mmCIF file of C-alpha atoms in Angstrom:
data_model
loop_
_atom_site.group_PDB
_atom_site.id
_atom_site.type_symbol
_atom_site.label_atom_id
_atom_site.label_comp_id
_atom_site.label_asym_id
_atom_site.label_seq_id
_atom_site.Cartn_x
_atom_site.Cartn_y
_atom_site.Cartn_z
ATOM 1 C CA MET A 489 0.000 0.000 0.000
ATOM 2 C CA ARG A 490 1.278 3.451 -0.853
ATOM 3 C CA ARG A 491 1.692 6.044 1.885
ATOM 4 C CA LEU A 492 1.190 9.780 1.656
ATOM 5 C CA LEU A 493 3.127 12.476 3.416
ATOM 6 C CA LEU A 494 0.865 15.528 3.405
ATOM 7 C CA LEU A 495 2.535 18.888 3.895
ATOM 8 C CA ILE A 496 -0.176 20.963 5.516
ATOM 9 C CA GLY A 497 -0.329 24.541 4.306
ATOM 10 C CA SER A 498 2.188 24.003 1.526
ATOM 11 C CA ALA A 499 1.860 23.474 -2.180
ATOM 12 C CA ALA A 500 3.365 20.011 -2.355
ATOM 13 C CA ILE A 501 2.894 16.490 -1.085
ATOM 14 C CA LEU A 502 5.121 13.454 -1.132
ATOM 15 C CA VAL A 503 3.696 10.172 -2.360
ATOM 16 C CA LEU A 504 5.418 6.894 -1.611
ATOM 17 C CA SER A 505 5.451 5.087 -4.915
ATOM 18 C CA GLY A 506 6.944 1.989 -6.447
ATOM 19 C CA CYS A 507 7.384 3.507 -9.880
ATOM 20 C CA ALA A 508 10.307 5.870 -9.329
ATOM 21 C CA SER A 509 13.093 6.063 -11.873
ATOM 22 C CA THR A 510 15.781 3.409 -11.674
ATOM 23 C CA SER A 511 18.175 5.146 -14.036
ATOM 24 C CA PRO A 512 21.689 5.466 -12.608
ATOM 25 C CA GLU A 513 22.420 8.620 -14.627
ATOM 26 C CA TRP A 514 23.987 11.204 -12.373
ATOM 27 C CA SER A 515 25.849 14.244 -13.580
ATOM 28 C CA SER A 516 26.750 17.443 -11.825
ATOM 29 C CA SER A 517 27.110 19.251 -15.124
ATOM 30 C CA SER A 518 23.535 18.777 -16.316
ATOM 31 C CA ALA A 519 21.808 20.660 -13.518
ATOM 32 C CA ASP A 520 21.115 24.357 -13.796
ATOM 33 C CA THR A 521 22.219 26.350 -10.781
ATOM 34 C CA ARG A 522 20.585 29.353 -9.156
ATOM 35 C CA ARG A 523 23.225 29.595 -6.448
ATOM 36 C CA ASP A 524 25.791 32.288 -6.044
ATOM 37 C CA PRO A 525 28.815 30.631 -7.699
ATOM 38 C CA ARG A 526 30.929 31.667 -4.731
ATOM 39 C CA ALA A 527 28.962 29.205 -2.635
ATOM 40 C CA ALA A 528 29.999 26.190 -4.679
ATOM 41 C CA LYS A 529 33.726 26.005 -4.094
ATOM 42 C CA ALA A 530 33.645 22.522 -2.619
ATOM 43 C CA PRO A 531 35.196 20.059 -5.081
ATOM 44 C CA ARG A 532 32.483 19.059 -7.531
ATOM 45 C CA VAL A 533 32.304 15.744 -9.324
ATOM 46 C CA ASP A 534 30.544 14.828 -12.552
ATOM 47 C CA LEU A 535 30.020 11.164 -11.753
ATOM 48 C CA SER A 536 29.354 10.293 -15.385
ATOM 49 C CA LYS A 537 32.785 11.518 -16.465
ATOM 50 C CA GLN A 538 35.133 11.928 -13.523
ATOM 51 C CA SER A 539 36.508 9.832 -10.711
ATOM 52 C CA VAL A 540 36.666 11.283 -7.224
ATOM 53 C CA SER A 541 40.190 9.924 -6.906
ATOM 54 C CA ASN A 542 41.314 12.450 -9.532
ATOM 55 C CA LEU A 543 40.794 15.279 -7.051
ATOM 56 C CA MET A 544 44.266 15.776 -5.666
ATOM 57 C CA ALA A 545 45.000 17.978 -2.690
ATOM 58 C CA PRO A 546 47.938 18.820 -0.441
ATOM 59 C CA SER A 547 48.226 16.847 2.779
ATOM 60 C CA ASN A 548 49.887 19.341 5.131
ATOM 61 C CA ASP A 549 48.319 20.275 8.456
ATOM 62 C CA LEU A 550 45.249 22.512 8.221
ATOM 63 C CA TRP A 551 45.858 23.894 11.721
ATOM 64 C CA VAL A 552 49.147 25.349 10.470
ATOM 65 C CA GLN A 553 47.342 27.163 7.665
ATOM 66 C CA ILE A 554 44.771 28.511 10.121
ATOM 67 C CA ARG A 555 47.482 29.845 12.457
ATOM 68 C CA GLN A 556 49.297 31.488 9.571
ATOM 69 C CA GLY A 557 46.161 33.446 8.697
ATOM 70 C CA PHE A 558 45.489 34.893 12.148
ATOM 71 C CA GLN A 559 45.168 38.679 11.829
ATOM 72 C CA LEU A 560 42.941 39.967 14.615
ATOM 73 C CA PRO A 561 44.673 42.099 17.256
ATOM 74 C CA GLU A 562 44.887 40.648 20.734
ATOM 75 C CA LEU A 563 42.062 41.710 23.011
ATOM 76 C CA ASP A 564 43.393 43.118 26.270
ATOM 77 C CA SER A 565 40.575 41.899 28.470
ATOM 78 C CA PRO A 566 40.390 39.570 31.479
ATOM 79 C CA LEU A 567 37.382 38.021 29.764
ATOM 80 C CA VAL A 568 39.711 36.340 27.262
ATOM 81 C CA GLU A 569 41.539 34.514 30.036
ATOM 82 C CA LYS A 570 38.233 33.681 31.711
ATOM 83 C CA GLN A 571 36.803 32.168 28.527
ATOM 84 C CA THR A 572 40.033 30.319 27.768
ATOM 85 C CA GLN A 573 40.020 28.790 31.230
ATOM 86 C CA TRP A 574 36.360 27.846 30.806
ATOM 87 C CA LEU A 575 37.318 25.764 27.776
ATOM 88 C CA VAL A 576 40.406 24.285 29.437
ATOM 89 C CA ASN A 577 38.228 23.085 32.310
ATOM 90 C CA ARG A 578 35.932 21.264 29.859
ATOM 91 C CA PRO A 579 38.198 19.090 27.690
ATOM 92 C CA ASP A 580 35.373 16.727 26.695
ATOM 93 C CA TYR A 581 33.336 19.635 25.341
ATOM 94 C CA VAL A 582 36.338 20.978 23.439
ATOM 95 C CA ASN A 583 37.154 17.543 22.033
ATOM 96 C CA ARG A 584 33.591 17.006 20.789
ATOM 97 C CA SER A 585 33.537 20.433 19.160
ATOM 98 C CA MET A 586 36.909 19.886 17.530
ATOM 99 C CA ALA A 587 35.844 16.482 16.222
ATOM 100 C CA ARG A 588 32.700 17.949 14.654
ATOM 101 C CA SER A 589 34.685 20.789 13.113
ATOM 102 C CA SER A 590 36.868 18.352 11.172
ATOM 103 C CA ARG A 591 34.056 17.850 8.634
ATOM 104 C CA TYR A 592 33.673 21.519 7.782
ATOM 105 C CA LEU A 593 36.832 23.473 8.597
ATOM 106 C CA PHE A 594 38.724 22.923 5.354
ATOM 107 C CA TYR A 595 35.878 24.342 3.293
ATOM 108 C CA ILE A 596 35.387 27.295 5.635
ATOM 109 C CA VAL A 597 39.105 28.100 5.761
ATOM 110 C CA GLU A 598 39.284 27.962 1.961
ATOM 111 C CA GLU A 599 36.423 30.450 1.682
ATOM 112 C CA VAL A 600 37.880 32.730 4.364
ATOM 113 C CA ASN A 601 41.270 32.753 2.640
ATOM 114 C CA ARG A 602 39.713 33.351 -0.773
ATOM 115 C CA ARG A 603 38.100 36.495 0.620
ATOM 116 C CA ASN A 604 41.297 37.607 2.403
ATOM 117 C CA MET A 605 39.555 37.530 5.763
ATOM 118 C CA PRO A 606 41.305 36.748 9.075
ATOM 119 C CA THR A 607 41.273 33.002 9.685
ATOM 120 C CA GLU A 608 39.973 33.610 13.189
ATOM 121 C CA ILE A 609 36.626 33.972 11.390
ATOM 122 C CA ALA A 610 36.798 30.271 10.491
ATOM 123 C CA LEU A 611 36.688 29.504 14.221
ATOM 124 C CA LEU A 612 33.473 31.460 14.795
ATOM 125 C CA PRO A 613 31.184 28.396 14.517
ATOM 126 C CA PHE A 614 32.886 27.089 17.666
ATOM 127 C CA VAL A 615 31.366 30.064 19.461
ATOM 128 C CA GLU A 616 28.045 30.031 17.648
ATOM 129 C CA SER A 617 27.172 26.346 17.683
ATOM 130 C CA ALA A 618 30.176 24.227 18.700
ATOM 131 C CA PHE A 619 30.063 23.203 15.004
ATOM 132 C CA ASN A 620 26.758 21.392 15.510
ATOM 133 C CA PRO A 621 24.826 21.710 12.212
ATOM 134 C CA GLU A 622 21.576 20.843 13.981
ATOM 135 C CA ALA A 623 22.015 23.538 16.647
ATOM 136 C CA LYS A 624 18.866 25.584 17.233
ATOM 137 C CA SER A 625 18.593 28.409 19.733
ATOM 138 C CA THR A 626 15.541 29.416 21.738
ATOM 139 C CA ALA A 627 15.334 32.446 19.423
ATOM 140 C CA LYS A 628 15.103 30.051 16.409
ATOM 141 C CA ALA A 629 18.620 30.716 15.132
ATOM 142 C CA MET A 630 19.853 27.631 13.318
ATOM 143 C CA GLY A 631 22.923 25.902 11.892
ATOM 144 C CA ILE A 632 26.642 26.199 12.540
ATOM 145 C CA TRP A 633 26.459 29.969 11.891
ATOM 146 C CA GLN A 634 23.186 30.398 13.831
ATOM 147 C CA PHE A 635 21.187 32.373 11.289
ATOM 148 C CA MET A 636 17.902 33.848 12.457
ATOM 149 C CA PRO A 637 14.990 33.248 10.040
ATOM 150 C CA ARG A 638 14.818 36.891 8.909
ATOM 151 C CA THR A 639 18.576 37.250 8.456
ATOM 152 C CA GLY A 640 18.608 33.997 6.505
ATOM 153 C CA GLN A 641 15.958 35.410 4.185
ATOM 154 C CA ASP A 642 17.977 38.603 3.755
ATOM 155 C CA PHE A 643 20.894 36.494 2.537
ATOM 156 C CA LYS A 644 18.787 34.318 0.214
ATOM 157 C CA LEU A 645 18.903 31.160 2.328
ATOM 158 C CA THR A 646 15.992 28.941 1.311
ATOM 159 C CA GLN A 647 13.704 27.987 4.190
ATOM 160 C CA ASN A 648 10.800 25.723 3.274
ATOM 161 C CA VAL A 649 9.315 22.350 4.132
ATOM 162 C CA PHE A 650 11.894 20.501 2.045
ATOM 163 C CA ARG A 651 15.051 22.388 2.884
ATOM 164 C CA ASP A 652 16.480 24.883 5.367
ATOM 165 C CA GLU A 653 19.698 26.329 3.996
ATOM 166 C CA ARG A 654 20.571 27.872 7.350
ATOM 167 C CA ARG A 655 21.762 24.332 8.096
ATOM 168 C CA ASP A 656 23.439 23.896 4.700
ATOM 169 C CA VAL A 657 27.211 24.050 5.176
ATOM 170 C CA LEU A 658 27.995 25.615 1.791
ATOM 171 C CA GLN A 659 25.143 28.095 1.592
ATOM 172 C CA SER A 660 25.221 29.225 5.229
ATOM 173 C CA THR A 661 28.992 29.673 5.163
ATOM 174 C CA ASN A 662 28.755 31.823 2.051
ATOM 175 C CA ALA A 663 25.974 33.886 3.628
ATOM 176 C CA ALA A 664 27.777 34.279 6.960
ATOM 177 C CA LEU A 665 30.976 35.467 5.301
ATOM 178 C CA ASP A 666 29.005 37.866 3.093
ATOM 179 C CA TYR A 667 27.362 39.270 6.207
ATOM 180 C CA LEU A 668 30.620 39.597 8.130
ATOM 181 C CA GLN A 669 32.317 41.330 5.210
ATOM 182 C CA ARG A 670 29.430 43.767 4.976
ATOM 183 C CA LEU A 671 29.668 44.485 8.697
ATOM 184 C CA TYR A 672 33.424 45.013 8.458
ATOM 185 C CA LYS A 673 32.913 47.454 5.599
ATOM 186 C CA GLN A 674 30.321 49.292 7.684
ATOM 187 C CA PHE A 675 32.315 49.547 10.923
ATOM 188 C CA GLY A 676 35.916 49.274 9.681
ATOM 189 C CA ASP A 677 36.868 47.039 12.599
ATOM 190 C CA TRP A 678 36.618 43.261 12.953
ATOM 191 C CA GLN A 679 35.778 43.340 16.652
ATOM 192 C CA LEU A 680 32.865 45.681 15.987
ATOM 193 C CA ALA A 681 31.820 43.569 12.997
ATOM 194 C CA LEU A 682 31.741 40.492 15.218
ATOM 195 C CA ALA A 683 29.763 42.352 17.870
ATOM 196 C CA ALA A 684 27.260 43.355 15.188
ATOM 197 C CA TYR A 685 26.993 39.760 13.967
ATOM 198 C CA ASN A 686 25.957 38.792 17.493
ATOM 199 C CA TRP A 687 23.972 41.840 18.611
ATOM 200 C CA GLY A 688 22.787 43.371 15.344
ATOM 201 C CA GLU A 689 24.302 46.143 13.267
ATOM 202 C CA GLY A 690 21.680 48.665 14.340
ATOM 203 C CA ASN A 691 22.450 48.121 18.009
ATOM 204 C CA VAL A 692 26.188 48.538 17.472
ATOM 205 C CA ALA A 693 25.649 51.672 15.369
ATOM 206 C CA ARG A 694 23.494 53.205 18.103
ATOM 207 C CA ALA A 695 26.040 52.306 20.783
ATOM 208 C CA ILE A 696 28.737 54.054 18.741
ATOM 209 C CA LYS A 697 26.562 57.165 18.355
ATOM 210 C CA ARG A 698 25.940 57.283 22.103
ATOM 211 C CA ASN A 699 29.668 57.201 22.811
ATOM 212 C CA GLN A 700 30.352 59.794 20.137
ATOM 213 C CA ALA A 701 27.797 62.110 21.743
ATOM 214 C CA LEU A 702 29.573 61.675 25.076
ATOM 215 C CA ARG A 703 32.996 62.122 23.437
ATOM 216 C CA LYS A 704 33.976 58.599 24.485
ATOM 217 C CA PRO A 705 35.992 56.052 22.481
ATOM 218 C CA THR A 706 33.985 53.893 20.113
ATOM 219 C CA ASP A 707 36.089 50.731 20.064
ATOM 220 C CA TYR A 708 34.644 47.337 21.055
ATOM 221 C CA GLU A 709 35.775 47.475 24.676
ATOM 222 C CA SER A 710 34.460 51.020 25.195
ATOM 223 C CA LEU A 711 30.898 50.421 24.032
ATOM 224 C CA THR A 712 28.049 49.567 26.372
ATOM 225 C CA MET A 713 26.567 46.255 25.249
ATOM 226 C CA PRO A 714 24.785 43.173 26.621
ATOM 227 C CA ARG A 715 26.820 40.601 28.508
ATOM 228 C CA GLU A 716 26.491 38.037 25.705
ATOM 229 C CA THR A 717 28.011 40.451 23.192
ATOM 230 C CA ARG A 718 30.634 41.633 25.670
ATOM 231 C CA GLU A 719 31.814 38.008 25.979
ATOM 232 C CA TYR A 720 31.408 37.158 22.288
ATOM 233 C CA VAL A 721 34.784 38.287 20.968
ATOM 234 C CA PRO A 722 36.631 37.002 24.089
ATOM 235 C CA LYS A 723 35.104 33.573 23.401
ATOM 236 C CA LEU A 724 36.474 33.653 19.860
ATOM 237 C CA MET A 725 39.877 34.757 21.130
ATOM 238 C CA ALA A 726 39.813 31.881 23.633
ATOM 239 C CA TYR A 727 39.472 29.395 20.776
ATOM 240 C CA LYS A 728 42.236 31.242 18.960
ATOM 241 C CA ASN A 729 44.489 30.809 22.000
ATOM 242 C CA ILE A 730 43.860 27.066 22.072
ATOM 243 C CA VAL A 731 44.444 26.630 18.332
ATOM 244 C CA GLN A 732 47.541 28.844 18.486
ATOM 245 C CA ASN A 733 49.185 26.905 21.317
ATOM 246 C CA PRO A 734 47.205 23.815 22.352
ATOM 247 C CA GLY A 735 50.113 22.337 24.293
ATOM 248 C CA ALA A 736 50.086 25.263 26.696
ATOM 249 C CA TYR A 737 46.582 24.216 27.739
ATOM 250 C CA ASN A 738 47.159 20.435 27.689
ATOM 251 C CA ILE A 739 44.805 20.090 24.742
ATOM 252 C CA VAL A 740 45.484 17.819 21.772
ATOM 253 C CA LEU A 741 43.906 19.038 18.547
ATOM 254 C CA PRO A 742 42.598 16.380 16.144
ATOM 255 C CA GLU A 743 44.700 15.818 13.057
ATOM 256 C CA LEU A 744 43.296 17.827 10.160
ATOM 257 C CA GLU A 745 44.840 17.226 6.774
ATOM 258 C CA ASN A 746 44.805 20.183 4.428
ATOM 259 C CA HIS A 747 42.501 18.731 1.787
ATOM 260 C CA PRO A 748 38.730 18.603 1.254
ATOM 261 C CA TYR A 749 36.736 16.486 3.666
ATOM 262 C CA PHE A 750 33.783 16.351 1.288
ATOM 263 C CA VAL A 751 32.845 16.753 -2.343
ATOM 264 C CA ALA A 752 29.628 18.328 -3.616
ATOM 265 C CA ILE A 753 27.476 16.319 -6.015
ATOM 266 C CA ASP A 754 24.545 17.881 -7.851
ATOM 267 C CA VAL A 755 21.360 15.862 -7.497
ATOM 268 C CA THR A 756 19.975 15.213 -10.976
ATOM 269 C CA ARG A 757 17.633 12.369 -9.987
ATOM 270 C CA ASP A 758 15.292 12.202 -7.027
ATOM 271 C CA ILE A 759 16.889 10.002 -4.389
ATOM 272 C CA ASP A 760 15.803 8.896 -0.947
ATOM 273 C CA VAL A 761 18.050 10.049 1.869
ATOM 274 C CA ASP A 762 18.495 6.507 3.150
ATOM 275 C CA VAL A 763 19.371 5.244 -0.354
ATOM 276 C CA ALA A 764 21.992 7.971 -0.774
ATOM 277 C CA ALA A 765 23.521 7.006 2.562
ATOM 278 C CA GLN A 766 23.405 3.330 1.612
ATOM 279 C CA LEU A 767 25.162 3.888 -1.720
ATOM 280 C CA ALA A 768 27.873 5.902 0.031
ATOM 281 C CA GLU A 769 28.139 3.151 2.671
ATOM 282 C CA MET A 770 27.471 5.664 5.421
ATOM 283 C CA SER A 771 25.222 5.612 8.440
ATOM 284 C CA LEU A 772 22.204 7.899 8.249
ATOM 285 C CA GLU A 773 23.668 9.944 11.095
ATOM 286 C CA ASP A 774 26.935 10.527 9.253
ATOM 287 C CA PHE A 775 25.097 11.392 6.038
ATOM 288 C CA ARG A 776 22.877 13.889 7.834
ATOM 289 C CA ASN A 777 25.882 15.481 9.524
ATOM 290 C CA LEU A 778 27.018 16.603 6.077
ATOM 291 C CA ASN A 779 23.521 17.170 4.697
ATOM 292 C CA PRO A 780 21.491 18.571 7.590
ATOM 293 C CA ALA A 781 19.477 20.965 5.418
ATOM 294 C CA PHE A 782 17.187 18.254 4.054
ATOM 295 C CA ASN A 783 13.902 18.227 5.973
ATOM 296 C CA LYS A 784 12.224 15.319 4.201
ATOM 297 C CA PRO A 785 13.122 11.689 3.389
ATOM 298 C CA VAL A 786 13.783 12.467 -0.276
ATOM 299 C CA ILE A 787 16.213 14.793 -2.055
ATOM 300 C CA LEU A 788 14.470 16.333 -5.048
ATOM 301 C CA ALA A 789 16.390 16.948 -8.242
ATOM 302 C CA ALA A 790 13.870 19.577 -9.342
ATOM 303 C CA ALA A 791 14.842 21.752 -6.378
ATOM 304 C CA ASP A 792 18.390 22.258 -7.716
ATOM 305 C CA GLN A 793 20.072 20.569 -4.791
ATOM 306 C CA GLN A 794 23.467 19.214 -3.926
ATOM 307 C CA MET A 795 24.501 16.570 -1.482
ATOM 308 C CA LEU A 796 27.846 16.399 0.232
ATOM 309 C CA LEU A 797 29.764 13.158 0.603
ATOM 310 C CA PRO A 798 33.038 12.531 2.411
ATOM 311 C CA PHE A 799 36.019 12.627 0.119
ATOM 312 C CA ALA A 800 36.645 8.922 0.776
ATOM 313 C CA ARG A 801 32.988 7.879 0.383
ATOM 314 C CA ALA A 802 32.147 9.614 -2.875
ATOM 315 C CA GLU A 803 34.125 7.019 -4.833
ATOM 316 C CA LEU A 804 32.073 4.256 -3.195
ATOM 317 C CA PHE A 805 28.888 6.126 -4.057
ATOM 318 C CA GLN A 806 30.037 6.333 -7.668
ATOM 319 C CA MET A 807 30.733 2.602 -7.911
ATOM 320 C CA ASN A 808 27.617 1.483 -6.057
ATOM 321 C CA LEU A 809 25.374 3.810 -8.069
ATOM 322 C CA ALA A 810 26.619 2.302 -11.328
ATOM 323 C CA SER A 811 25.482 -1.167 -10.258
ATOM 324 C CA TYR A 812 22.313 -0.173 -8.401
ATOM 325 C CA THR A 813 19.192 -1.561 -10.090
ATOM 326 C CA LYS A 814 16.462 -0.651 -7.591
ATOM 327 C CA PRO A 815 14.508 2.620 -7.610
ATOM 328 C CA LEU A 816 16.566 5.516 -6.298
ATOM 329 C CA SER A 817 13.475 7.107 -4.818
ATOM 330 C CA SER A 818 10.261 5.702 -3.411
ATOM 331 C CA TRP A 819 8.761 9.190 -3.053
ATOM 332 C CA THR A 820 7.187 11.454 -5.655
ATOM 333 C CA ALA A 821 6.542 15.158 -5.069
ATOM 334 C CA LEU A 822 3.358 16.651 -6.458
ATOM 335 C CA LYS A 823 2.142 20.236 -6.524
ATOM 336 C CA VAL A 824 -1.404 20.825 -5.402
ATOM 337 C CA THR A 825 -3.550 23.914 -5.511
ATOM 338 C CA LYS A 826 -5.093 25.384 -2.391
ATOM 339 C CA SER A 827 -8.546 24.778 -3.810
ATOM 340 C CA GLU A 828 -7.985 21.103 -4.665
ATOM 341 C CA THR A 829 -10.176 18.849 -2.536
ATOM 342 C CA PRO A 830 -9.161 15.451 -1.113
ATOM 343 C CA GLU A 831 -11.595 13.818 -3.557
ATOM 344 C CA GLN A 832 -10.023 15.567 -6.549
ATOM 345 C CA LEU A 833 -6.536 14.718 -5.372
ATOM 346 C CA ALA A 834 -7.531 11.100 -4.748
ATOM 347 C CA THR A 835 -8.885 10.843 -8.286
ATOM 348 C CA ARG A 836 -5.659 12.262 -9.708
ATOM 349 C CA LEU A 837 -3.548 9.820 -7.698
ATOM 350 C CA ALA A 838 -5.887 6.832 -7.987
ATOM 351 C CA LEU A 839 -6.162 6.629 -4.214
ATOM 352 C CA ASN A 840 -8.943 6.362 -1.687
ATOM 353 C CA PRO A 841 -9.910 9.841 -0.389
ATOM 354 C CA GLU A 842 -9.684 8.495 3.165
ATOM 355 C CA THR A 843 -5.979 7.802 2.612
ATOM 356 C CA ILE A 844 -5.395 11.470 1.896
ATOM 357 C CA ARG A 845 -7.565 12.693 4.745
#
C-alpha cells in the first residue's frame, strides 16, 4: 500500500510510490544552478565523467594554515583569560567540538582565505554552535552559523518544508561570510563587525553614536553592550588561544589534513536520503551530519540541490550507483492547488480519499 506524506499549508505532497526512476544517470554538469557561484567552491564531481580519486590535494596540516592566517589584534581583556580557562576546564566539550569541526573546517578556511579575511573567522562556529549543524537556539537561530529566520531570508537562504539552507554548510557559510564582510565594511573594525553579527548592526551603530555624543571612544571594549556580546569576541579569542598553542593548555587538537573532507554532487535524480547514505556506505547519522538541510526523506532533483559526501565515500557512491538496479526514490513530489479537494486529489492519484484525509 502506498503512503502519503501531506505537507499541511504548503503546495506540495510526497507520495510513496513503487514507480520511481531506476536510471543510474547522475551528472553534476547537467543541472542548472541558481546559487551564487561563490557558494559552490567545494570540489564538484561529474560522476558520469570523472573519478573522485582524480581530485588531488595537499596533505599538510590545516591547523598550520589557520594559524598562519590569524590577523585579529589581541584583546586586552580579562574576559579572554576567563573564557580560555572555561574551555580548558571542559576538555570533553572541546574535544567534541573539535571532532565535529573536522568535517567543515577545510571548506570554511578555503572560503575565508579566498576572501582575504582573518582566519579567526573560520573559528566562529565554535562560538556560535560548537560546530553542531543541527544547533537551534531558543530564538530560532539555526545551523553552525546560527542564522535567524529573517537574516537567513535577507541572505537568500531557502527555508521551506523541504530544505532549510541555514543548516546547509555551503550556503550558510557563504551567507555568513558575506554578512561579516558587509559588517566590516560598515564599521571598519573586525571586533565591531563580530559584535554586530551577534547583537545586530543597528544596536552597534546606536552604541557608537551614544559614545560619540559623550565624546567617548567607540572601540569594542568602550561600548556599552549586553553581557552576551561583551563576551562574544573574548570567546572567539579563547578558541584562537587554544588553536595557536594547544600544548600550553594540555589540549590535543585532532589531526586535520589540508585537503577537502567532502565533495559536492549535484542531485539530478530524485533520491531517498536513506538510499543515498546506503550507496555511500554511510550511516544515516553521518550522512545527515554533512547534509542537515534536508527536511524530508527524499532529495528532489527539481529543487536544484546538492549533497555532500566525504572525500573517501564519494568514490564508493560512484561505484555502487553504477550497479544499483532498484529505484533511487520511493517518493514522488506533487504540486497541489489550495482549492484542490481530497476527492479531486484522490482521483488524480488513484487513491482512496480516506488515505489522503
